[in-house]
XYZ file of C-alpha atoms in Angstrom:
258
model
C 14.223 24.481 20.780
C 11.104 24.919 18.642
C 7.980 24.810 20.827
C 5.595 25.469 17.985
C 2.711 23.065 17.477
C 2.249 22.007 13.863
C -0.943 21.095 12.070
C -0.338 17.940 10.041
C -2.750 16.232 7.659
C -2.793 12.561 6.702
C -4.663 11.267 3.663
C -6.620 8.337 5.129
C -8.971 7.736 2.210
C -7.452 4.297 1.617
C -8.012 3.287 5.261
C -9.775 0.047 4.320
C -7.792 -0.859 1.230
C -5.189 -3.641 1.182
C -1.494 -2.913 1.783
C -1.698 0.880 1.823
C -4.641 0.741 4.218
C -2.645 -1.372 6.656
C 0.214 1.122 6.354
C -2.107 4.045 7.174
C -3.820 2.299 10.097
C -0.524 1.374 11.733
C 0.975 4.803 11.027
C -1.947 6.515 12.769
C -1.841 4.118 15.722
C 1.885 4.547 16.331
C 1.888 8.319 15.823
C -0.683 8.613 18.599
C 1.831 6.989 20.940
C 4.838 8.916 19.653
C 3.516 12.462 19.241
C 1.324 14.141 21.843
C 2.352 17.642 20.831
C 1.321 18.272 17.231
C -2.191 18.345 15.846
C -3.200 15.747 13.243
C -6.149 15.799 10.878
C -7.121 12.576 9.105
C -8.955 12.947 5.796
C -11.149 9.907 5.218
C -14.158 8.623 3.322
C -17.501 8.987 5.107
C -18.006 5.225 5.122
C -14.790 4.813 7.137
C -15.233 7.699 9.591
C -16.774 5.617 12.385
C -14.089 2.941 12.128
C -11.332 5.570 12.097
C -12.924 7.218 15.135
C -12.715 3.934 17.053
C -8.960 3.897 16.329
C -8.311 7.341 17.833
C -7.274 7.599 21.478
C -5.152 10.784 21.265
C -7.064 14.068 21.585
C -4.627 15.715 19.166
C -6.143 13.665 16.323
C -9.342 14.607 14.490
C -11.134 13.529 11.316
C -12.418 15.454 8.305
C -14.651 13.851 5.701
C -13.103 13.762 2.229
C -15.417 11.791 -0.040
C -13.119 11.870 -3.038
C -12.035 8.691 -4.764
C -8.421 8.240 -5.797
C -7.321 8.142 -9.460
C -10.113 10.532 -10.493
C -10.406 14.039 -11.891
C -12.413 14.896 -8.767
C -9.315 14.120 -6.743
C -7.332 16.649 -8.735
C -10.001 19.367 -8.483
C -11.975 18.854 -5.256
C -9.431 17.403 -2.811
C -7.050 20.431 -2.798
C -9.957 22.658 -1.706
C -10.804 20.317 1.185
C -7.173 20.266 2.336
C -6.628 24.012 1.993
C -9.587 24.764 4.304
C -7.618 23.277 7.197
C -4.557 25.567 6.826
C -2.113 22.696 7.258
C 1.582 23.136 7.934
C 2.307 19.772 6.328
C 0.332 17.088 4.498
C 1.260 13.415 4.263
C 0.092 11.468 1.227
C 0.787 7.778 2.002
C 0.098 6.810 -1.629
C 1.206 8.179 -4.982
C -2.262 9.447 -5.978
C -1.709 13.126 -5.142
C -3.661 16.203 -6.315
C -0.867 17.927 -8.203
C -2.669 21.274 -7.887
C -2.254 21.247 -4.102
C -0.033 24.199 -3.149
C 0.734 23.280 0.458
C 3.844 21.528 1.717
C 3.622 17.749 1.738
C 5.560 14.555 2.112
C 4.848 11.488 0.025
C 5.214 7.756 0.625
C 6.067 5.686 -2.445
C 5.875 1.974 -1.699
C 7.124 0.781 -5.085
C 7.244 1.584 -8.789
C 5.733 -1.699 -9.933
C 3.529 -0.040 -12.557
C 6.639 1.311 -14.239
C 7.736 -2.264 -14.879
C 4.573 -4.365 -14.885
C 1.514 -2.506 -16.240
C -1.753 -4.059 -15.062
C -3.740 -3.572 -18.268
C -4.570 -7.272 -18.315
C -6.812 -6.702 -15.278
C -8.376 -3.482 -16.551
C -12.000 -3.281 -17.680
C -11.032 -0.441 -20.022
C -9.960 -0.711 -23.643
C -6.238 -0.785 -24.391
C -6.309 2.853 -25.493
C -8.096 4.063 -22.346
C -5.799 1.994 -20.146
C -2.714 3.381 -21.911
C -3.986 6.926 -21.314
C -4.570 6.179 -17.616
C -1.073 4.680 -17.358
C 0.440 7.852 -18.803
C -1.636 9.853 -16.328
C -0.255 7.751 -13.473
C 3.332 8.311 -14.620
C 2.781 12.057 -14.933
C 1.112 12.401 -11.526
C 3.671 10.336 -9.629
C 6.497 12.243 -11.304
C 4.986 15.629 -10.432
C 4.102 14.482 -6.912
C 7.602 13.181 -6.254
C 9.374 16.257 -7.560
C 7.163 18.686 -5.619
C 7.284 16.804 -2.299
C 9.369 18.150 0.564
C 10.516 14.606 1.296
C 9.707 11.150 -0.021
C 9.387 8.185 2.322
C 10.014 4.774 0.852
C 10.273 1.284 2.279
C 13.566 -0.054 0.938
C 16.872 1.014 -0.567
C 15.932 -0.790 -3.781
C 12.831 1.373 -4.198
C 14.838 4.474 -3.271
C 17.230 3.740 -6.142
C 14.290 3.337 -8.527
C 12.746 6.637 -7.394
C 16.031 8.445 -7.970
C 16.522 6.782 -11.352
C 12.999 6.882 -12.812
C 11.565 10.008 -11.188
C 14.823 11.999 -11.186
C 14.603 12.944 -7.507
C 17.806 13.887 -5.621
C 18.888 11.112 -3.254
C 18.910 13.393 -0.222
C 15.150 13.969 -0.576
C 14.321 10.268 -0.347
C 14.238 8.717 3.134
C 14.123 4.954 3.660
C 11.845 3.984 6.548
C 11.473 0.244 6.896
C 7.986 -1.040 7.587
C 7.185 -2.691 10.894
C 4.868 -5.534 11.835
C 1.168 -5.157 12.474
C 0.637 -5.788 16.185
C -2.539 -7.744 15.446
C -0.516 -10.344 13.576
C 1.487 -10.989 16.747
C -1.644 -11.183 18.887
C -2.312 -14.817 19.909
C -6.055 -14.079 19.906
C -5.899 -13.457 16.160
C -4.588 -16.933 15.403
C -6.782 -19.607 13.849
C -8.625 -21.798 16.327
C -9.794 -25.351 15.685
C -13.398 -24.135 15.512
C -12.448 -21.637 12.790
C -10.442 -24.171 10.821
C -13.028 -24.636 8.081
C -10.375 -25.094 5.401
C -8.676 -27.821 7.448
C -5.206 -26.338 7.237
C -4.121 -26.751 10.823
C -1.544 -29.489 11.311
C -1.056 -29.746 7.556
C 1.607 -28.551 5.137
C 0.862 -25.631 2.853
C 2.229 -22.690 0.905
C 0.515 -19.407 1.806
C 0.097 -16.391 -0.478
C -1.343 -13.208 1.050
C -2.329 -10.410 -1.312
C -4.574 -9.468 -4.197
C -4.633 -11.060 -7.628
C -3.447 -8.298 -9.952
C -1.280 -9.503 -12.858
C 1.903 -7.940 -11.480
C 1.628 -10.258 -8.473
C 2.596 -13.096 -10.849
C 0.127 -15.633 -9.433
C 0.022 -17.584 -12.693
C 3.687 -18.494 -12.259
C 3.034 -19.399 -8.615
C 0.272 -21.829 -9.617
C 2.424 -23.317 -12.392
C 5.354 -23.739 -10.003
C 3.097 -25.381 -7.436
C 1.858 -27.824 -10.094
C 5.463 -28.756 -10.886
C 6.173 -29.163 -7.180
C 3.190 -31.514 -6.743
C 3.667 -33.453 -9.983
C 7.234 -33.031 -11.267
C 6.844 -36.090 -13.477
C 4.352 -34.198 -15.668
C 6.415 -31.065 -16.083
C 8.773 -30.076 -18.870
C 12.268 -31.270 -18.139
C 10.862 -33.898 -15.801
C 13.829 -36.232 -16.378
C 16.188 -33.825 -14.632
C 13.643 -33.000 -11.950
C 12.975 -36.638 -11.099
C 16.624 -37.232 -10.299
C 15.958 -35.338 -7.066
C 13.990 -37.687 -4.839
C 12.902 -34.777 -2.650
C 10.641 -33.615 -5.495
C 8.469 -36.687 -5.580
C 4.711 -36.067 -5.836
C 3.473 -33.844 -3.003
C -0.265 -34.441 -3.056
C -0.742 -33.718 0.638
C 0.460 -30.108 0.412
C -1.962 -27.261 -0.264
C -1.591 -23.879 -1.933
C -3.656 -21.312 -0.045
C -4.391 -17.877 -1.477
C -5.696 -15.290 1.003
């Protein structure tokens, strides 16, 4: 039995971002329950340090400031130096934006390969040429990161197949770990109260979309589909749609984007 204590780093710079931030916050919370043996160092932005500190209840966890933004040249040059100072046995990057010059052992979480299929240039403030260059940079970095990782964690078998196919990683190096549920979502105290019901959605019918509004989320099609649902008589092919009485005008139903 190996009684050695390992020093493990976790990139927590995206602590307050959307989906990846939720993944990191829940990962850190659950690891504190599961592992009281190894030492963990969280690398976060200075603006998030206090909030991260409030989330730590295990003395084996500590925080190091890493004020380096993702998707930047600074990340490729400065971040490896910050990580190497800590003499880590293993680093966990919970997002594809990895400093490819980092020489230590690491594992990588890849949530999806959406940008391989649906580039988000439509939402970019850069010119088409600059965006194309950044897209090629993304593809190069994620390919290098995946092929140099000790293991890759992903969230579904479908994404595992894409990683193997597009990034040419052996199947045995990709581990599927299904994502759980945020405990706060199941907390009755987090539910909407009547006093907080400023959008008047309680006791009404609605479709709910939770997420950001990048083009690959396909919100335009969602809005168009909702319009057809509410007013099928005005849509293309309305003759066939109107044969189904269940698709009569649905003016009392809302579409809520969060």
